[in-house]
Amino acid sequence: MRSVQEAEQLISEQIKPIAETITAWKDFPIAVLRENLYADRPLPPFDRVAMDGIALVWQSWQRGQTQFKIAGQQKAGQAQETLQDPQECFEVMTGAVLPQGCDTVVAVEDLIITASGAQIKTGFELEKGQNIHFKGSDATQGQVLLEAGKLLYSPQWAVAASVGKTQLKLSQSPRIALVSTGDELVSPEETPLPHQIRSSNRFFFASALAQTGIGQAGIENIQSFHLPDQKSELEQRLATILSEHQVLILSGGVSMGQYDFVPEVLKELHVHEVFHKVRQRPGKPLWFGVGPQAQLVFGLPGNPVSSAICLYRYVLPALRQMQGQKWQQKFAILDESVTFSKNMTYFLAIKAYYTPEGQIMAHPQPGNGSGDFASLAHSDGFLELPAECDLFKAGNAYPLWLWQV
Ligand code: AMP
Ligand code: MG
């Protein structure tokens, strides 16, 4: 049986980058940027006045002058003026170009404005260059402001706007099929009979894809299906689904039950099995294979907790790699000791919180086994506790997987 790390590596080896798409601004999807964004001009592009006040020549003040006649006004959005007489000053507004000849800005609150001009308040010390946001001090022209691989949230969209990139190269979303299997399942809008349950996994998958940004750029590329535990129908329908999608995320039917047909049907459809079963709890029956057109096929165990954890631990990272997203693993400190003596990786549901010192802590929230998905709604994610240890001590840090990444 594969370890978690082996399974992850085997999946990673099968991934080919997905194409990019040029996207005009629309709906601001949380999508992966596939090009670097450069400063098209220095940032800021001119010596920018950072306070309302006056602009003057610092040396005049240094020589003892505190009273300045106002030579004119320099507003934001107005072409640069010139100070002719170093004994005078310009009235300036935040966002204006610093007038030529000036090198220092004194804020209104440090001045007394009279009919004869501006008077610097007694005792106020001027520093040369104060209140000026100098040209190029944030970024030089041509400097990379954002690197390819970044997920675009609001600050990144603002950067794109500031450099005039109204069309961006973003990662496409693969065509993804979310497929639940199981004769006991009915859809959420139906009233289940006593022996039936409502299907929830597909909806967990769909919302996770949308909320992590992986599916947002192409939500129309994600389709949902439900298949019965019936071999010939499973085979027939999966053949079509396989031909129309690049990634299949199946739930259920991969264990040892007599009606768990998914692995054998996939093999008959020429999906090459890369591995079946991983040394982990929950989620041991995880199946992964590659289709004839390099489709990635994930067979997740149907138990909702197993399915959820396998999605976040294997499928989402695979989709990130496919989309070229740079991503960083988070870690959290366990706040209570936990024992787990089986030689398996243990995925422990947790509640995450910050200490006043700013450290991320994880409090165990184990729930009632892998069928207890209702308890997941009170968790923030899970910790990955390595197979090699039995005792996981309070105070130790472990990889953290959050539902909200
Ligand atoms: P399976 O992996 O098909 O043996 O399913 C394991 C357990 O998970 C069974 O109790 C199923 O009823 C349940 N299950 C499977 N698929 C889903 C689903 N889509 N939503 C909710 N529960 C499911
Ligand atoms: Mg089943």
Coordinates of C-alpha atoms and ligand atoms in Angstrom, one line a residue:
M1 CA 0.0 0.0 0.0
R2 CA 1.2 3.5 -0.9
S3 CA 2.2 6.1 1.7
V4 CA 0.6 9.5 1.5
Q5 CA 3.8 11.0 0.1
E6 CA 4.1 8.3 -2.6
A7 CA 0.5 8.8 -3.6
E8 CA 1.0 12.5 -3.9
Q9 CA 4.1 12.0 -6.0
L10 CA 2.5 9.5 -8.3
I11 CA -0.4 11.9 -9.0
S12 CA 2.0 14.8 -9.5
E13 CA 4.0 12.9 -12.1
Q14 CA 0.8 12.5 -14.3
I15 CA -0.1 16.2 -14.4
K16 CA 0.3 18.3 -17.5
P17 CA -0.2 22.1 -17.3
I18 CA -3.6 23.3 -18.6
A19 CA -3.8 25.9 -21.3
E20 CA -4.1 29.6 -20.5
T21 CA -6.9 31.9 -21.6
I22 CA -6.9 35.6 -22.2
T23 CA -9.6 37.1 -20.0
A24 CA -11.0 40.6 -20.1
W25 CA -12.2 42.0 -16.8
K26 CA -15.4 40.4 -15.9
D27 CA -16.7 39.2 -12.5
F28 CA -13.2 39.2 -11.0
P29 CA -12.8 35.5 -10.7
I30 CA -10.3 34.1 -8.1
A31 CA -8.1 32.7 -10.8
V32 CA -4.5 31.8 -11.4
L33 CA -2.4 34.5 -13.2
R34 CA -0.3 33.0 -16.0
E35 CA 1.9 36.0 -16.8
N36 CA 4.1 38.3 -14.9
L37 CA 2.7 41.8 -14.4
Y38 CA 5.3 44.6 -14.8
A39 CA 5.3 48.3 -13.8
D40 CA 4.7 50.1 -17.1
R41 CA 6.0 53.3 -15.5
P42 CA 7.9 54.0 -12.3
L43 CA 5.7 53.7 -9.2
P44 CA 4.8 56.4 -8.3
P45 CA 5.4 57.9 -11.8
F46 CA 6.4 61.4 -10.5
D47 CA 7.4 62.9 -7.2
R48 CA 4.0 62.8 -5.6
V49 CA 2.9 65.3 -2.9
A50 CA 1.7 63.1 0.1
M51 CA 0.1 65.8 2.2
D52 CA -2.0 68.9 1.7
G53 CA 0.2 71.9 2.5
I54 CA 3.0 73.9 1.0
A55 CA 6.1 72.9 -1.1
L56 CA 9.2 74.8 -0.6
V57 CA 13.0 74.8 -0.7
W58 CA 14.4 73.1 2.4
Q59 CA 17.6 75.3 2.4
S60 CA 15.6 78.5 2.8
W61 CA 14.1 77.1 6.0
Q62 CA 17.5 75.9 7.2
R63 CA 18.8 79.5 6.7
G64 CA 16.2 80.7 9.1
Q65 CA 13.2 81.6 7.0
T66 CA 9.8 80.6 8.4
Q67 CA 7.5 82.9 6.5
F68 CA 6.8 82.1 2.8
K69 CA 4.9 84.1 0.2
I70 CA 2.6 81.8 -1.8
A71 CA 3.6 81.9 -5.5
G72 CA 0.8 79.7 -6.8
Q73 CA -1.1 76.5 -6.4
Q74 CA -0.3 73.0 -7.6
K75 CA -3.4 70.7 -7.7
A76 CA -3.7 67.0 -8.2
G77 CA -4.1 66.3 -11.9
Q78 CA -2.4 69.5 -13.0
A79 CA 0.9 69.6 -15.1
Q80 CA 4.0 70.5 -13.1
E81 CA 4.5 74.1 -12.1
T82 CA 7.9 75.7 -11.4
L83 CA 8.9 77.7 -8.3
Q84 CA 10.9 80.6 -9.5
D85 CA 11.9 82.2 -6.3
P86 CA 13.4 79.9 -3.6
Q87 CA 12.1 82.4 -0.9
E88 CA 8.5 81.6 -1.9
C89 CA 6.4 78.5 -1.8
F90 CA 3.6 76.7 -3.7
E91 CA 0.3 75.6 -2.2
V92 CA 0.1 71.9 -2.9
M93 CA -2.5 69.1 -2.6
T94 CA -2.2 65.4 -2.0
G95 CA -1.6 63.6 -5.3
A96 CA -0.2 66.6 -7.0
V97 CA 3.2 66.6 -8.8
L98 CA 5.9 68.3 -6.6
P99 CA 6.5 71.7 -8.3
Q100 CA 9.9 72.0 -10.0
G101 CA 12.5 73.6 -7.7
C102 CA 10.8 72.4 -4.5
D103 CA 12.2 69.6 -2.3
T104 CA 10.1 69.5 0.8
V105 CA 6.4 69.6 1.8
V106 CA 5.0 71.0 5.0
A107 CA 1.6 69.8 6.0
V108 CA -1.3 72.2 6.7
E109 CA -1.4 71.3 10.3
D110 CA 2.2 72.5 10.8
L111 CA 1.4 75.9 9.2
I112 CA -0.4 79.1 10.0
I113 CA -1.9 80.5 6.7
T114 CA -2.3 84.3 6.7
A115 CA -3.1 86.9 4.1
S116 CA 0.6 87.5 3.6
G117 CA 1.5 83.8 3.1
A118 CA 2.3 80.7 5.0
Q119 CA 4.1 80.7 8.4
I120 CA 5.7 77.5 9.7
K121 CA 4.6 77.0 13.3
T122 CA 7.3 77.9 15.9
G123 CA 9.5 75.1 16.9
F124 CA 8.5 72.8 14.0
E125 CA 11.5 71.1 12.5
L126 CA 11.6 70.3 8.8
E127 CA 13.3 67.3 7.4
K128 CA 14.5 67.6 3.8
G129 CA 12.2 65.6 1.5
Q130 CA 9.4 65.1 4.0
N131 CA 5.9 64.3 2.8
I132 CA 7.1 63.4 -0.7
H133 CA 6.4 60.0 -2.2
F134 CA 9.4 59.9 -4.5
K135 CA 9.2 58.8 -8.1
G136 CA 10.1 55.1 -8.5
S137 CA 10.4 54.6 -4.7
D138 CA 7.8 51.7 -4.8
A139 CA 8.9 50.1 -8.0
T140 CA 11.1 51.0 -11.0
Q141 CA 9.8 50.9 -14.5
G142 CA 9.8 47.3 -15.8
Q143 CA 9.9 45.8 -12.3
V144 CA 7.8 42.6 -11.8
L145 CA 4.9 43.6 -9.6
L146 CA 3.1 40.2 -9.6
E147 CA 4.5 36.8 -10.7
A148 CA 2.8 34.2 -12.7
G149 CA 1.2 31.6 -10.4
K150 CA -0.5 34.1 -8.1
L151 CA -4.1 33.6 -7.3
L152 CA -5.9 36.9 -8.0
Y153 CA -7.7 38.4 -5.0
S154 CA -8.7 42.1 -4.7
P155 CA -5.2 43.6 -4.2
Q156 CA -3.9 41.7 -7.3
W157 CA -6.8 43.0 -9.4
A158 CA -5.9 46.5 -8.2
V159 CA -2.3 46.1 -9.3
A160 CA -3.5 44.9 -12.7
A161 CA -5.7 48.0 -12.9
S162 CA -2.8 50.3 -11.9
V163 CA -0.6 49.1 -14.8
G164 CA -3.4 49.2 -17.3
K165 CA -3.8 45.4 -17.8
T166 CA -7.4 45.1 -18.8
Q167 CA -6.8 41.7 -20.3
L168 CA -5.0 39.1 -18.4
K169 CA -3.7 35.6 -19.1
L170 CA -5.3 33.3 -16.6
S171 CA -5.4 29.6 -16.2
Q172 CA -8.3 27.8 -17.8
S173 CA -10.3 25.6 -15.6
P174 CA -10.2 22.0 -16.7
R175 CA -13.4 20.3 -17.7
I176 CA -14.2 18.6 -14.5
A177 CA -16.9 15.9 -13.9
L178 CA -18.1 15.4 -10.3
V179 CA -19.6 12.0 -10.2
S180 CA -21.3 10.4 -7.2
T181 CA -22.2 6.7 -7.2
G182 CA -24.5 4.7 -5.0
D183 CA -28.0 3.3 -5.2
E184 CA -28.9 4.6 -1.7
L185 CA -28.5 8.2 -2.7
V186 CA -31.1 10.7 -3.8
S187 CA -30.6 14.3 -4.7
P188 CA -31.1 17.0 -2.0
E189 CA -34.4 18.3 -3.4
E190 CA -36.0 14.8 -3.0
T191 CA -37.5 13.3 0.2
P192 CA -35.5 10.2 0.9
L193 CA -37.3 6.9 1.7
P194 CA -36.3 5.3 5.0
H195 CA -33.5 3.3 3.4
Q196 CA -32.1 6.2 1.3
I197 CA -29.9 9.2 2.1
R198 CA -29.4 12.5 0.4
S199 CA -26.2 12.8 -1.6
S200 CA -23.9 15.5 -0.3
N201 CA -20.4 14.7 -1.7
R202 CA -20.9 16.2 -5.1
F203 CA -22.0 19.5 -3.5
F204 CA -19.1 19.4 -1.2
F205 CA -16.8 19.1 -4.3
A206 CA -18.6 21.8 -6.3
S207 CA -18.5 24.3 -3.5
A208 CA -14.9 23.5 -2.7
L209 CA -13.9 24.1 -6.3
A210 CA -15.7 27.4 -6.5
Q211 CA -14.5 28.6 -3.1
T212 CA -10.8 27.8 -3.5
G213 CA -10.6 29.6 -6.8
I214 CA -9.9 26.4 -8.7
G215 CA -13.2 26.3 -10.5
Q216 CA -14.1 30.0 -10.5
A217 CA -12.5 30.9 -13.8
G218 CA -14.6 28.3 -15.6
I219 CA -17.5 27.3 -13.5
E220 CA -19.3 26.3 -16.7
N221 CA -16.6 23.7 -17.2
I222 CA -17.8 21.7 -14.1
Q223 CA -20.5 19.2 -14.5
S224 CA -22.2 16.9 -12.0
F225 CA -23.5 13.4 -12.5
H226 CA -25.0 10.6 -10.4
L227 CA -24.5 7.0 -11.3
P228 CA -26.1 3.8 -9.9
D229 CA -24.2 0.7 -8.6
Q230 CA -25.0 -1.2 -11.7
K231 CA -22.0 -2.3 -13.8
S232 CA -23.3 -2.0 -17.3
E233 CA -24.9 1.4 -16.8
L234 CA -21.8 2.6 -14.9
E235 CA -19.6 1.5 -17.8
Q236 CA -21.8 3.1 -20.4
R237 CA -22.2 6.5 -18.7
L238 CA -18.6 6.7 -17.5
A239 CA -17.4 6.1 -21.1
T240 CA -19.2 9.3 -22.2
I241 CA -18.2 11.3 -19.1
L242 CA -14.6 10.2 -19.7
S243 CA -14.6 11.3 -23.3
E244 CA -15.9 14.8 -22.4
H245 CA -13.8 15.7 -19.4
Q246 CA -10.2 16.2 -18.4
V247 CA -10.6 15.5 -14.7
L248 CA -13.1 13.0 -13.1
I249 CA -13.8 13.2 -9.4
L250 CA -15.8 10.2 -8.4
S251 CA -17.1 9.4 -5.0
G252 CA -18.1 5.9 -3.7
G253 CA -17.8 2.5 -5.1
V254 CA -14.0 2.0 -4.7
S255 CA -14.0 -0.2 -1.5
M256 CA -14.2 -4.0 -1.3
G257 CA -18.0 -4.3 -1.4
Q258 CA -19.7 -6.6 -3.9
Y259 CA -21.2 -3.5 -5.6
D260 CA -18.1 -1.4 -5.6
F261 CA -17.6 -1.6 -9.4
V262 CA -15.7 1.7 -10.0
P263 CA -12.1 0.3 -10.2
E264 CA -13.0 -2.6 -12.5
V265 CA -15.2 -0.5 -14.8
L266 CA -12.5 2.2 -15.1
K267 CA -10.0 -0.5 -16.1
E268 CA -12.3 -1.8 -18.7
L269 CA -12.5 1.8 -20.1
H270 CA -8.7 1.8 -20.4
V271 CA -8.1 4.0 -17.4
H272 CA -4.7 2.9 -16.2
E273 CA -4.7 2.3 -12.4
V274 CA -1.8 4.2 -10.9
F275 CA -2.6 3.2 -7.3
H276 CA -5.4 1.9 -5.2
K277 CA -5.4 2.3 -1.4
V278 CA -3.2 4.7 0.6
R279 CA -1.9 4.1 4.1
Q280 CA -4.1 6.7 5.7
R281 CA -7.2 7.2 7.9
P282 CA -9.7 8.2 6.8
G283 CA -9.7 7.6 3.0
K284 CA -7.8 4.3 2.7
P285 CA -9.6 3.1 -0.4
L286 CA -8.6 6.1 -2.5
W287 CA -8.1 5.1 -6.2
F288 CA -6.2 7.1 -8.8
G289 CA -5.7 6.4 -12.5
V290 CA -5.0 8.0 -15.9
G291 CA -7.4 7.8 -18.9
P292 CA -6.5 7.2 -22.5
Q293 CA -6.4 11.0 -23.2
A294 CA -4.4 11.7 -20.0
Q295 CA -7.6 12.3 -18.0
L296 CA -6.9 12.4 -14.3
V297 CA -9.4 10.1 -12.6
F298 CA -9.8 10.2 -8.8
G299 CA -12.0 7.6 -7.2
L300 CA -12.7 8.9 -3.7
P301 CA -14.2 6.7 -1.0
G302 CA -17.9 7.6 -0.5
N303 CA -17.8 8.3 3.2
P304 CA -18.2 12.0 3.3
V305 CA -15.4 12.7 5.7
S306 CA -13.0 10.5 3.6
S307 CA -14.1 12.2 0.4
A308 CA -13.7 15.7 1.9
I309 CA -10.2 14.9 3.1
C310 CA -9.1 13.2 -0.1
L311 CA -10.4 16.1 -2.1
Y312 CA -8.4 18.7 -0.2
R313 CA -5.3 16.5 0.3
Y314 CA -4.9 15.1 -3.3
V315 CA -7.4 16.5 -5.8
L316 CA -7.1 20.3 -5.1
P317 CA -3.3 20.2 -5.0
A318 CA -3.4 18.3 -8.4
L319 CA -5.7 21.0 -9.9
R320 CA -3.4 23.7 -8.5
Q321 CA -0.4 22.1 -10.2
M322 CA -2.3 21.8 -13.4
Q323 CA -3.2 25.5 -13.3
G324 CA 0.4 26.6 -12.4
Q325 CA -0.7 28.0 -9.0
K326 CA 2.1 28.7 -6.6
W327 CA 0.9 27.5 -3.2
Q328 CA 2.4 27.3 0.2
Q329 CA 1.7 24.7 2.8
K330 CA 0.5 26.0 6.2
F331 CA 1.3 24.5 9.5
A332 CA -0.4 24.7 12.9
I333 CA 0.5 23.8 16.4
L334 CA -1.5 21.0 18.1
D335 CA -2.9 22.3 21.4
E336 CA -3.7 18.9 22.9
S337 CA -1.8 15.6 22.7
V338 CA -3.2 13.0 20.4
T339 CA -2.3 9.3 20.1
F340 CA -2.8 7.2 17.0
S341 CA -0.8 4.0 17.0
K342 CA -1.6 2.5 13.5
N343 CA 1.1 2.8 10.9
M344 CA -1.0 5.2 8.8
T345 CA -1.1 8.9 8.3
Y346 CA -3.9 10.2 10.4
F347 CA -5.9 13.1 9.1
L348 CA -7.4 14.8 12.2
A349 CA -10.3 17.3 11.9
I350 CA -9.5 20.4 13.8
K351 CA -10.7 23.8 14.8
A352 CA -8.1 26.5 14.0
Y353 CA -7.5 29.7 16.0
Y354 CA -4.8 32.3 16.5
T355 CA -3.0 33.0 19.8
P356 CA -2.4 36.7 20.7
E357 CA 1.2 36.1 19.6
G358 CA -0.1 35.3 16.1
Q359 CA 0.5 31.6 16.0
I360 CA -2.0 29.2 14.4
M361 CA -3.2 26.6 16.7
A362 CA -5.2 23.5 16.0
H363 CA -7.7 21.9 18.5
P364 CA -8.8 18.3 17.7
Q365 CA -12.3 17.9 16.6
P366 CA -12.3 14.2 15.7
G367 CA -16.0 13.6 15.2
N368 CA -17.7 10.3 15.2
G369 CA -15.7 8.5 12.4
S370 CA -15.6 8.9 8.7
G371 CA -19.4 8.9 8.2
D372 CA -19.9 11.8 10.6
F373 CA -19.9 14.6 8.1
A374 CA -22.1 16.9 10.2
S375 CA -19.2 17.3 12.6
L376 CA -17.1 18.6 9.7
A377 CA -19.3 21.7 9.6
H378 CA -17.8 22.7 13.0
S379 CA -14.2 22.2 11.9
D380 CA -11.9 24.5 9.9
G381 CA -9.9 21.7 8.3
F382 CA -7.5 18.9 9.3
L383 CA -4.0 18.3 10.4
E384 CA -1.8 15.7 8.7
L385 CA -0.2 13.5 11.4
P386 CA 2.6 11.4 10.0
A387 CA 2.4 7.6 9.9
E388 CA 5.7 7.1 11.7
C389 CA 4.6 8.4 15.0
D390 CA 2.1 7.2 17.6
L391 CA 2.1 10.2 19.9
F392 CA 1.5 13.7 18.6
K393 CA 2.4 16.0 21.4
A394 CA 0.7 19.3 22.2
G395 CA 3.1 22.0 21.1
N396 CA 4.3 20.3 17.9
A397 CA 3.5 21.7 14.5
Y398 CA 2.0 19.7 11.7
P399 CA 0.8 20.4 8.1
L400 CA -2.5 22.1 8.1
W401 CA -5.2 21.9 5.4
L402 CA -8.0 24.4 5.7
W403 CA -11.4 24.3 4.1
Q404 CA -11.0 28.0 3.4
V405 CA -7.6 28.2 1.8
Ligands
AMP1 P1 -19.0 3.7 -0.6 O1 -17.6 4.3 -0.7 O2 -19.7 3.7 -1.9 O3 -18.9 2.3 0.0 O4 -19.8 4.5 0.4 C1 -19.5 4.6 1.7 C2 -20.5 5.4 2.6 O5 -20.6 6.7 2.1 C3 -21.9 4.8 2.4 O6 -22.5 4.9 3.7 C4 -22.6 5.8 1.5 O7 -24.0 5.9 1.7 C5 -21.9 7.1 1.8 N1 -21.9 7.9 0.6 C6 -21.4 7.6 -0.6 N2 -21.5 8.5 -1.5 C7 -22.1 9.6 -0.9 C8 -22.5 10.9 -1.3 N3 -22.4 11.3 -2.5 N4 -23.1 11.7 -0.3 C9 -23.2 11.2 0.9 N5 -22.9 10.0 1.4 C10 -22.3 9.2 0.5
MG2 MG -21.4 3.0 -2.6

